[in-house]
Amino acid sequence: MTVAVRVIPCLDVNAGRVVKGVNFENLRDAGDPVELAKVYGEQGADELTFLDVTASSGNRETTYDMVRHCAEQVFIPLTVGGGVRTPDDVDRLLRAGADKVGINTAAIARPEVIADIADRFGNQVLVLSADVRRHRAEDGRVLDGFEVTTHGGRVGTGIDAVEWCARAVELGAGEILLNSMDADGTKDGFDLELISLVRAEVSVPLIASGGAGAVEHFAPSVRAGADAVLAASVFHYGELTIGDVKDALRADGIAVR
C-alpha cells in the first residue's frame, strides 16, 4: 500500500512571532503563529509543526498559551518542539493541545529521555527533531558525513547524524524530523543525500526539512525516502501554497492526502 505524502508547514517561533532566517541566522518576522496556523489549515495542510527556536538556547519553556491558541484554531495534527526536556514537559504540551512532541537538545544530552517519553505516551507521540549539518574541517572545508547539532544549530556535537537517528528509533522515537542546517532557508532544494542515508537506516516516518524553494524540490525528496515534506519561508511569504506543492507531487505521480 502506498502511503500518501504529508505536506507540513513549519512555524519557527521566537518571542511569540513566527520568524525565518537562513541557516538559522538573521531571523526576520513572518507573522502571527495563530493566524498563520489558521491559514494553513484552510489551505489543506496535513499537519503543522511549531518549533520554539530559541527555547533550548534561551533556557525557556515552550509557550504553552500559544500552543493552546493554535490548537483551538486549527483541527489538524500539531507537532510542537523547543525546550522539551522531560516527560512532564510532553504531558503539559499534550494537555495544551499538541498531538506530537519534538525533542532534540535534551535527547542528545540524555538519550534515555526518548525511552522515558515513549514508554509513558507511546512512540507515535515522539518526534526526534534532528538538526543536521555536514562535517566541516576547522578551516571550513566540507568533509564527508553529517553531524547532529543542538541549540537551534548553534552547537556541534560530533555525533554521526545517521547513527543518531537509528539509535533514537531503537529507543522509541516514532518519527524523525530531519532538518538540513546547510540547506535551511537557502531555497536550493532538500539535501537528498542526507535523506537517503537516514532512510536506509530507519523504518519510521521521515519528514524532510530544509531547503524548499520551488515546487520542483518536493518530489525528489520523496523519491529519496521522505514520507512527508516540510517548508517554512516559501509558505509564510506566499511564494507557494500547500495546494501548489500537492499539485506538483500529484503531477509527479506521488500520492498526497
Backbone as numpy.savetxt, mean C-alpha at the origin, in Angstrom:
# Nx Ny Nz CAx CAy CAz Cx Cy Cz
-10.04 -20.67 -11.67 -10.89 -19.47 -11.67 -10.01 -18.22 -11.67
-10.33 -17.29 -12.55 -9.59 -16.04 -12.61 -10.10 -15.09 -11.54
-9.15 -14.55 -10.77 -9.52 -13.58 -9.73 -9.52 -12.20 -10.35
-10.62 -11.46 -10.14 -10.73 -10.12 -10.71 -9.78 -9.17 -9.99
-9.10 -8.37 -10.77 -8.11 -7.43 -10.23 -8.82 -6.25 -9.55
-8.32 -5.87 -8.39 -8.87 -4.72 -7.66 -8.09 -3.45 -8.01
-8.81 -2.34 -8.09 -8.19 -1.03 -8.30 -8.38 -0.21 -7.02
-7.25 0.23 -6.44 -7.27 0.80 -5.10 -6.60 2.18 -5.07
-7.34 3.24 -4.80 -6.69 4.53 -4.54 -6.05 4.52 -3.16
-4.90 5.18 -3.05 -4.21 5.28 -1.77 -4.22 6.73 -1.30
-4.66 6.92 -0.06 -4.66 8.25 0.53 -3.53 8.32 1.56
-2.45 8.99 1.20 -1.35 9.24 2.13 -1.70 10.49 2.92
-1.80 10.35 4.23 -2.30 11.45 5.05 -1.21 11.97 5.99
-1.10 13.28 6.05 -0.18 13.94 6.97 -0.93 15.11 7.60
-1.04 15.10 8.92 -1.70 16.19 9.66 -3.12 16.43 9.15
-3.84 15.32 8.86 -5.24 15.44 8.50 -5.53 15.79 7.05
-4.50 15.87 6.22 -4.69 16.17 4.80 -4.03 15.09 3.96
-4.61 14.84 2.77 -3.98 13.92 1.83 -2.80 14.64 1.18
-1.66 13.97 1.12 -0.47 14.57 0.54 0.13 13.60 -0.48
0.96 14.14 -1.36 1.68 13.27 -2.30 2.98 13.95 -2.66
4.03 13.14 -2.77 5.33 13.65 -3.17 5.98 12.73 -4.18
7.29 12.83 -4.30 8.07 11.94 -5.15 9.09 11.27 -4.26
9.13 9.91 -4.30 10.01 9.14 -3.42 9.81 9.54 -1.96
8.55 9.83 -1.60 8.15 10.17 -0.23 8.74 11.50 0.25
9.17 12.37 -0.67 9.70 13.67 -0.28 8.93 14.78 -0.99
9.14 16.03 -0.50 8.47 17.20 -1.09 6.96 17.00 -1.18
6.36 16.66 -0.04 4.93 16.38 -0.01 4.12 17.63 -0.30
3.09 17.51 -1.13 2.19 18.64 -1.37 0.76 18.22 -1.13
-0.06 19.20 -0.83 -1.44 18.92 -0.44 -2.25 18.40 -1.62
-3.08 17.38 -1.35 -3.93 16.82 -2.41 -5.40 16.77 -1.99
-5.74 17.32 -0.82 -7.16 17.41 -0.49 -7.54 16.80 0.84
-8.85 16.81 1.09 -9.42 16.29 2.33 -9.65 14.79 2.18
-9.17 13.97 3.13 -9.27 12.52 2.96 -10.70 12.00 2.88
-11.61 12.57 3.68 -12.98 12.08 3.67 -13.66 12.41 2.34
-13.44 13.64 1.85 -14.04 14.03 0.57 -13.49 13.17 -0.58
-12.18 12.95 -0.58 -11.60 12.12 -1.64 -12.11 10.68 -1.55
-12.23 10.18 -0.33 -12.74 8.82 -0.15 -14.14 8.68 -0.75
-14.98 9.67 -0.53 -16.34 9.64 -1.09 -16.30 9.62 -2.60
-15.45 10.45 -3.19 -15.34 10.52 -4.65 -14.92 9.16 -5.21
-13.92 8.54 -4.58 -13.42 7.27 -5.09 -14.46 6.17 -4.93
-15.21 6.22 -3.85 -16.29 5.26 -3.69 -17.31 5.37 -4.81
-17.62 6.61 -5.16 -18.59 6.85 -6.24 -18.02 6.45 -7.60
-16.71 6.57 -7.77 -16.08 6.23 -9.05 -15.97 4.72 -9.27
-16.18 3.95 -8.22 -16.11 2.50 -8.38 -14.84 1.86 -7.86
-14.12 2.55 -6.98 -12.94 1.93 -6.37 -13.35 0.65 -5.65
-12.49 -0.36 -5.69 -12.81 -1.63 -5.05 -12.46 -1.61 -3.56
-11.46 -0.84 -3.21 -11.05 -0.66 -1.82 -10.39 0.71 -1.71
-10.14 1.12 -0.49 -9.33 2.32 -0.24 -8.22 1.94 0.73
-7.05 2.51 0.49 -5.95 2.35 1.44 -5.60 3.73 1.98
-5.49 3.79 3.29 -5.34 5.06 4.00 -4.09 4.93 4.87
-3.01 5.65 4.51 -1.74 5.53 5.22 -1.36 6.85 5.87
-1.17 6.80 7.17 -0.69 7.97 7.90 0.83 7.96 7.73
1.33 8.77 6.79 2.72 8.60 6.34 3.76 9.10 7.34
3.34 9.84 8.33 4.32 10.31 9.32 4.04 9.73 10.71
3.13 8.76 10.80 2.77 8.23 12.12 3.94 7.54 12.81
4.70 6.73 12.05 5.81 6.03 12.68 6.98 6.98 12.94
7.31 7.81 11.95 8.46 8.69 12.12 8.17 9.77 13.16
6.91 10.20 13.26 6.55 11.23 14.22 6.12 10.66 15.55
6.16 9.31 15.66 5.79 8.62 16.90 4.38 9.00 17.34
3.46 9.06 16.38 2.07 9.40 16.70 1.17 8.21 16.40
0.04 8.18 17.01 -0.96 7.17 16.67 -1.71 7.62 15.41
-2.24 6.64 14.70 -3.07 6.96 13.55 -4.31 7.74 14.00
-4.76 8.63 13.16 -5.90 9.47 13.54 -7.20 8.68 13.43
-7.65 8.19 14.58 -8.83 7.32 14.58 -10.09 8.05 14.13
-10.20 9.31 14.47 -11.39 10.07 14.05 -11.52 10.10 12.54
-10.39 10.29 11.85 -10.43 10.36 10.40 -10.86 9.03 9.81
-10.39 7.96 10.39 -10.79 6.62 9.94 -12.30 6.46 10.11
-12.79 6.89 11.25 -14.22 6.80 11.54 -15.05 7.56 10.51
-14.62 8.79 10.22 -15.35 9.61 9.25 -15.33 8.97 7.86
-14.17 8.44 7.46 -14.08 7.79 6.15 -14.99 6.56 6.10
-14.99 5.78 7.17 -15.81 4.57 7.20 -17.30 4.89 7.16
-17.67 6.06 7.69 -19.08 6.47 7.66 -19.51 6.91 6.27
-18.55 7.36 5.45 -18.88 7.95 4.15 -18.75 6.98 2.98
-17.91 5.96 3.13 -17.71 5.03 2.01 -18.00 3.60 2.46
-18.46 2.80 1.52 -18.94 1.46 1.86 -18.20 0.39 1.08
-16.89 0.60 0.96 -16.00 -0.39 0.37 -14.91 -0.68 1.40
-14.21 -1.80 1.27 -13.19 -2.13 2.27 -12.13 -1.04 2.43
-11.77 -0.79 3.67 -10.81 0.26 4.00 -9.62 -0.38 4.73
-8.44 -0.20 4.16 -7.21 -0.64 4.81 -6.51 0.58 5.40
-6.09 0.47 6.64 -5.47 1.61 7.32 -4.12 1.20 7.87
-3.11 2.04 7.64 -1.79 1.78 8.17 -1.12 3.06 8.63
-0.03 2.89 9.34 0.71 4.04 9.86 0.66 4.08 11.37
1.79 3.84 12.01 1.84 3.90 13.46 1.24 2.72 14.18
0.96 1.63 13.46 0.38 0.44 14.09 1.51 -0.37 14.72
1.41 -0.59 16.03 2.50 -1.26 16.75 2.07 -2.52 17.48
0.81 -2.61 17.86 0.36 -3.72 18.72 -1.00 -4.24 18.27
-1.39 -5.44 18.73 -2.74 -5.92 18.46 -3.82 -4.97 18.97
-3.56 -4.26 20.05 -4.55 -3.31 20.55 -4.75 -2.15 19.58
-3.68 -1.71 18.90 -3.83 -0.68 17.87 -4.75 -1.19 16.75
-4.56 -2.45 16.37 -5.39 -3.06 15.33 -6.85 -3.09 15.79
-7.06 -3.48 17.04 -8.41 -3.54 17.59 -9.09 -2.17 17.51
-8.37 -1.13 17.87 -8.95 0.23 17.84 -9.29 0.65 16.41
-8.42 0.30 15.46 -8.69 0.66 14.07 -9.89 -0.09 13.52
-10.00 -1.37 13.84 -11.16 -2.15 13.39 -12.44 -1.59 13.98
-12.39 -1.21 15.24 -13.57 -0.62 15.88 -13.92 0.74 15.28
-12.91 1.45 14.77 -13.15 2.76 14.14 -13.73 2.62 12.74
-13.63 1.41 12.16 -14.23 1.20 10.85 -13.32 0.61 9.79
-12.04 0.36 10.14 -11.14 -0.28 9.17 -11.55 -1.74 8.97
-11.33 -2.24 7.76 -11.55 -3.66 7.46 -10.26 -4.46 7.53
-9.16 -3.80 7.15 -7.83 -4.41 7.21 -6.86 -3.38 7.76
-5.75 -3.86 8.29 -4.77 -2.97 8.90 -3.39 -3.29 8.35
-2.68 -2.24 7.94 -1.33 -2.41 7.42 -0.29 -2.18 8.50
0.78 -2.98 8.46 1.86 -2.82 9.42 3.18 -2.90 8.68
4.14 -2.05 9.10 5.45 -2.04 8.44 6.55 -1.93 9.47
6.79 -0.71 9.96 7.92 -0.44 10.85 7.93 -1.33 12.08
6.79 -1.47 12.74 6.73 -2.26 13.97 7.01 -3.74 13.71
6.60 -4.23 12.53 6.82 -5.63 12.20 8.30 -5.92 11.98
9.01 -4.96 11.43 10.45 -5.15 11.22 11.17 -5.13 12.57
10.71 -4.25 13.46 11.32 -4.18 14.80 11.04 -5.44 15.60
9.83 -6.00 15.43 9.45 -7.20 16.20 8.54 -8.07 15.33
9.13 -8.93 14.50 8.33 -9.72 13.55 7.22 -10.54 14.20
7.39 -10.91 15.49 6.37 -11.72 16.16 5.02 -11.03 16.23
5.03 -9.68 16.10 3.76 -8.96 16.18 2.83 -9.37 15.03
3.40 -9.81 13.91 2.58 -10.28 12.79 1.75 -11.48 13.24
2.42 -12.44 13.87 1.71 -13.63 14.36 0.71 -13.26 15.46
1.10 -12.33 16.33 0.20 -11.90 17.41 -1.11 -11.35 16.84
-0.98 -10.52 15.80 -2.17 -9.89 15.20 -2.99 -10.93 14.43
-2.30 -11.76 13.64 -3.00 -12.77 12.85 -3.73 -13.77 13.74
-3.11 -14.15 14.85 -3.75 -15.10 15.76 -5.01 -14.51 16.39
-4.97 -13.22 16.66 -6.10 -12.59 17.35 -7.23 -12.23 16.39
-6.89 -11.76 15.20 -7.93 -11.22 14.30 -8.09 -11.99 13.00
-7.15 -12.89 12.68 -7.20 -13.62 11.41 -6.27 -13.01 10.38
-5.74 -13.88 9.52 -4.80 -13.42 8.48 -5.41 -12.38 7.56
-6.72 -12.50 7.31 -7.35 -11.63 6.31 -7.35 -10.17 6.73
-7.13 -9.91 8.01 -7.13 -8.53 8.52 -5.76 -7.87 8.33
-4.71 -8.68 8.20 -3.35 -8.15 8.29 -2.68 -7.99 6.93
-2.30 -6.75 6.61 -1.60 -6.44 5.38 -0.16 -6.03 5.73
0.81 -6.73 5.17 2.19 -6.28 5.33 2.43 -5.15 4.34
2.74 -3.98 4.85 3.06 -2.84 4.00 4.57 -2.78 3.88
5.08 -3.11 2.71 6.53 -3.20 2.50 6.99 -2.06 1.60
7.75 -1.12 2.19 8.35 -0.02 1.43 9.74 -0.47 1.01
9.91 -0.70 -0.27 11.09 -1.40 -0.77 11.88 -0.52 -1.73
13.19 -0.57 -1.61 14.04 0.14 -2.57 15.18 -0.76 -3.01
15.74 -0.45 -4.16 16.88 -1.22 -4.65 18.10 -0.93 -3.76
18.92 -1.96 -3.59 20.16 -1.76 -2.85 21.03 -0.73 -3.56
21.70 0.09 -2.76 22.60 1.09 -3.33 23.95 1.08 -2.60
25.00 1.34 -3.36 26.31 1.50 -2.74 26.38 2.86 -2.06
27.40 3.06 -1.24 27.54 4.34 -0.53 27.68 5.51 -1.49
28.20 5.26 -2.68 28.34 6.35 -3.66 27.09 6.54 -4.49
26.00 5.79 -4.14 24.72 5.99 -4.83 24.47 5.04 -5.98
25.47 4.24 -6.36 25.26 3.29 -7.46 24.21 2.26 -7.08
23.34 1.93 -8.05 22.30 0.93 -7.82 22.91 -0.47 -7.93
22.65 -1.29 -6.92 23.16 -2.66 -6.88 22.02 -3.65 -7.11
22.36 -4.93 -7.24 21.33 -5.96 -7.39 20.57 -6.12 -6.07
19.32 -6.50 -6.19 18.53 -6.83 -5.01 17.76 -5.64 -4.43
16.91 -5.96 -3.47 16.02 -4.97 -2.88 16.08 -5.06 -1.36
15.93 -3.93 -0.69 15.87 -3.93 0.77 14.58 -3.25 1.24
14.15 -3.64 2.44 12.99 -3.03 3.06 13.43 -1.78 3.82
12.59 -0.75 3.80 12.86 0.46 4.55 11.75 0.67 5.59
12.02 1.56 6.54 11.02 1.89 7.55 10.85 3.39 7.64
9.92 3.81 8.50 9.68 5.23 8.77 9.44 6.01 7.47
8.46 5.51 6.69 8.10 6.20 5.46 9.22 6.25 4.44
10.05 5.21 4.44 11.12 5.14 3.45 12.39 5.86 3.84
12.42 6.43 5.02 13.57 7.24 5.41 14.72 6.43 6.01
14.44 5.22 6.45 15.46 4.43 7.15 15.63 3.08 6.48
16.85 2.80 5.99 17.13 1.50 5.40 17.34 0.46 6.48
17.07 -0.80 6.15 17.23 -1.88 7.14 18.30 -2.88 6.77
18.64 -2.96 5.48 19.56 -3.99 5.02 18.90 -5.35 4.88
17.59 -5.44 5.21 16.86 -6.71 5.13 16.41 -6.96 3.69
16.68 -8.14 3.18 16.27 -8.47 1.81 14.74 -8.45 1.71
14.23 -7.68 0.77 12.79 -7.44 0.69 12.01 -8.69 0.32
12.53 -9.48 -0.60 11.81 -10.68 -1.05 11.74 -11.69 0.09
12.86 -11.89 0.78 12.88 -12.81 1.92 11.95 -12.32 3.03
11.91 -11.02 3.24 11.06 -10.45 4.30 9.58 -10.70 3.99
9.19 -10.48 2.75 7.79 -10.72 2.37 7.41 -12.18 2.61
8.29 -13.09 2.23 8.02 -14.52 2.42 7.91 -14.86 3.90
8.79 -14.28 4.71 8.76 -14.56 6.15 7.47 -14.01 6.78
7.07 -12.81 6.36 5.86 -12.20 6.91 4.63 -13.05 6.62
4.58 -13.63 5.43 3.45 -14.50 5.08 3.47 -15.75 5.96
4.64 -16.30 6.19 4.75 -17.48 7.08 4.25 -17.14 8.49
4.51 -15.91 8.93 4.10 -15.48 10.26 2.60 -15.18 10.35
1.97 -14.92 9.18 0.53 -14.71 9.22 -0.01 -13.54 8.44
0.83 -12.81 7.71 0.31 -11.71 6.87 -0.57 -12.29 5.77
-1.76 -11.72 5.60 -2.69 -12.24 4.62 -2.64 -11.57 3.27
-1.88 -10.49 3.18 -1.79 -9.72 1.94 -0.52 -8.88 2.03
0.04 -8.52 0.87 1.23 -7.67 0.85 0.97 -6.45 -0.02
1.19 -5.30 0.57 1.17 -4.04 -0.16 2.63 -3.73 -0.49
3.00 -3.93 -1.74 4.39 -3.86 -2.17 4.64 -2.51 -2.84
5.30 -1.63 -2.11 5.50 -0.27 -2.60 6.96 -0.05 -3.00
7.17 0.26 -4.26 8.51 0.58 -4.74 8.85 2.02 -4.40
9.81 2.22 -3.48 10.22 3.57 -3.11 10.91 4.27 -4.27
11.59 3.50 -5.12 12.30 4.10 -6.26 11.30 4.64 -7.29
10.19 3.93 -7.45 9.19 4.35 -8.44 8.17 5.33 -7.88
8.03 5.39 -6.55 6.98 6.16 -5.90 6.92 7.60 -6.41
5.75 7.97 -6.94 5.53 9.34 -7.37 6.19 9.74 -8.68
6.97 8.82 -9.28 7.69 9.17 -10.51 6.80 9.13 -11.74
5.73 8.32 -11.67 4.80 8.10 -12.79 5.48 7.45 -13.99
6.54 6.70 -13.73 7.27 6.01 -14.80 6.87 4.55 -14.94
5.91 4.10 -14.14 5.48 2.71 -14.20 5.92 1.93 -12.97
5.23 0.82 -12.73 5.53 -0.03 -11.58 6.87 -0.74 -11.76
7.47 -1.17 -10.65 8.71 -1.93 -10.71 8.35 -3.40 -10.95
8.36 -3.81 -12.20 7.89 -5.14 -12.59 8.82 -6.24 -12.08
10.10 -5.95 -12.01 11.05 -6.95 -11.49 10.74 -7.25 -10.03
10.51 -6.21 -9.25 10.20 -6.40 -7.83 8.92 -7.21 -7.65
7.90 -6.87 -8.41 6.62 -7.58 -8.30 6.80 -9.06 -8.62
7.50 -9.36 -9.71 7.64 -10.76 -10.12 8.49 -11.56 -9.14
9.51 -10.92 -8.54 10.34 -11.62 -7.56 9.54 -11.99 -6.31
8.72 -11.06 -5.83 7.92 -11.34 -4.64 6.82 -12.35 -4.97
6.21 -12.20 -6.14 5.16 -13.14 -6.56 5.66 -14.57 -6.56
6.90 -14.76 -6.96 7.46 -16.11 -7.04 7.61 -16.75 -5.67
7.61 -15.94 -4.61 7.86 -16.45 -3.26 6.63 -16.51 -2.37
5.55 -15.82 -2.74 4.37 -15.79 -1.86 3.11 -16.14 -2.66
2.12 -16.68 -1.94 0.87 -17.05 -2.59 -0.28 -16.13 -2.20
-0.06 -15.26 -1.21 -1.14 -14.37 -0.76 -1.34 -13.25 -1.78
-2.49 -12.55 -1.74 -2.70 -11.43 -2.65 -1.60 -10.38 -2.54
-1.23 -9.84 -3.70 -0.14 -8.88 -3.81 -0.66 -7.60 -4.46
-0.47 -6.49 -3.75 -0.90 -5.18 -4.27 0.32 -4.44 -4.79
0.30 -4.06 -6.07 1.40 -3.30 -6.66 1.21 -1.82 -6.38
2.27 -1.17 -5.90 2.20 0.24 -5.55 3.50 0.94 -5.92
3.36 2.18 -6.38 4.53 2.98 -6.68 4.83 3.06 -8.16
4.59 4.23 -8.76 5.01 4.46 -10.13 3.92 4.61 -11.17
2.65 4.44 -10.79 1.58 4.54 -11.79 1.50 5.95 -12.35
1.52 6.06 -13.67 1.44 7.38 -14.28 0.54 7.43 -15.50
0.18 6.26 -16.05 -0.65 6.20 -17.25 -1.41 4.88 -17.23
-2.52 4.84 -17.99 -3.32 3.62 -17.98 -2.51 2.41 -18.47
-1.52 2.67 -19.32 -0.72 1.56 -19.86 0.16 0.89 -18.80
0.32 1.52 -17.65 1.21 0.95 -16.64 0.57 -0.17 -15.82
-0.75 -0.25 -15.81 -1.41 -1.15 -14.87 -1.40 -2.62 -15.31
-1.71 -2.88 -16.57 -1.75 -4.27 -17.03 -0.41 -4.99 -16.86
0.73 -4.37 -17.18 2.00 -5.08 -16.98 2.24 -5.49 -15.54
1.76 -4.68 -14.59 1.96 -5.05 -13.18 1.15 -6.29 -12.83
-0.04 -6.41 -13.43 -0.86 -7.60 -13.20 -0.19 -8.82 -13.84
0.31 -8.66 -15.01 0.98 -9.77 -15.68 2.26 -10.18 -14.94
2.86 -9.24 -14.22 4.06 -9.55 -13.42 3.70 -10.28 -12.14
2.39 -10.25 -11.77 1.98 -11.01 -10.61 1.11 -10.30 -9.60
0.74 -9.05 -9.87 -0.09 -8.31 -8.92 -1.55 -8.75 -9.00
-2.20 -8.85 -7.84 -3.63 -9.15 -7.77 -4.46 -7.88 -7.67
-3.79 -6.78 -7.32 -4.46 -5.49 -7.18 -3.46 -4.41 -7.55
-3.99 -3.28 -8.02 -3.12 -2.16 -8.40 -3.53 -0.94 -7.59
-2.54 -0.23 -7.10 -2.78 0.92 -6.23 -2.10 2.14 -6.82
-2.79 3.28 -6.72 -2.19 4.54 -7.19 -2.71 5.67 -6.32
-2.01 6.79 -6.38 -2.38 7.93 -5.55 -2.49 9.21 -6.37
-1.35 9.78 -6.76 -1.38 11.13 -7.33 -2.17 11.20 -8.64
-2.11 10.15 -9.48 -2.85 10.21 -10.75 -4.36 10.30 -10.50
-4.82 9.74 -9.37 -6.23 9.85 -9.01 -6.51 11.19 -8.31
-5.64 11.55 -7.36 -5.89 12.76 -6.57 -5.96 14.02 -7.44
-5.10 14.07 -8.46 -5.04 15.29 -9.29 -5.85 15.16 -10.57
-6.69 14.13 -10.64 -7.64 14.03 -11.74 -7.04 13.62 -13.07
-5.81 13.10 -13.07 -5.20 12.69 -14.33 -5.84 11.42 -14.85
-6.25 10.53 -13.94 -6.94 9.30 -14.30 -8.10 9.10 -13.33
-9.12 8.38 -13.79 -10.19 7.96 -12.89 -10.09 6.46 -12.67
-10.81 5.97 -11.68 -10.86 4.52 -11.46 -11.37 3.83 -12.73
-12.39 4.43 -13.35 -12.97 3.86 -14.57 -11.96 3.77 -15.71
-11.11 4.79 -15.84 -10.07 4.75 -16.88 -9.19 3.52 -16.72
-8.79 3.26 -15.48 -7.89 2.13 -15.21 -8.59 0.81 -15.48
-9.84 0.71 -15.02 -10.58 -0.55 -15.23 -10.83 -0.79 -16.72
-11.14 0.27 -17.45 -11.37 0.12 -18.89 -10.10 -0.37 -19.60
-8.96 0.19 -19.19 -7.69 -0.20 -19.82 -7.35 -1.66 -19.50
-7.61 -2.07 -18.26 -7.35 -3.47 -17.89 -8.26 -4.41 -18.67
-9.54 -4.05 -18.76 -10.48 -4.89 -19.53 -10.04 -5.00 -20.99
-9.62 -3.87 -21.55 -9.19 -3.86 -22.96 -7.97 -4.75 -23.16
-7.22 -4.98 -22.08 -6.04 -5.82 -22.15 -6.36 -7.27 -21.81
-7.67 -7.57 -21.66 -8.08 -8.94 -21.39 -7.99 -9.35 -19.94
-7.89 -8.37 -19.05 -7.77 -8.67 -17.62 -9.12 -8.44 -16.94
-9.56 -9.41 -16.15 -10.83 -9.29 -15.45 -10.71 -8.31 -14.29
-11.68 -7.41 -14.19 -11.71 -6.46 -13.07 -13.08 -6.59 -12.37
-13.16 -6.01 -11.18 -14.41 -6.09 -10.43 -15.41 -5.10 -10.98
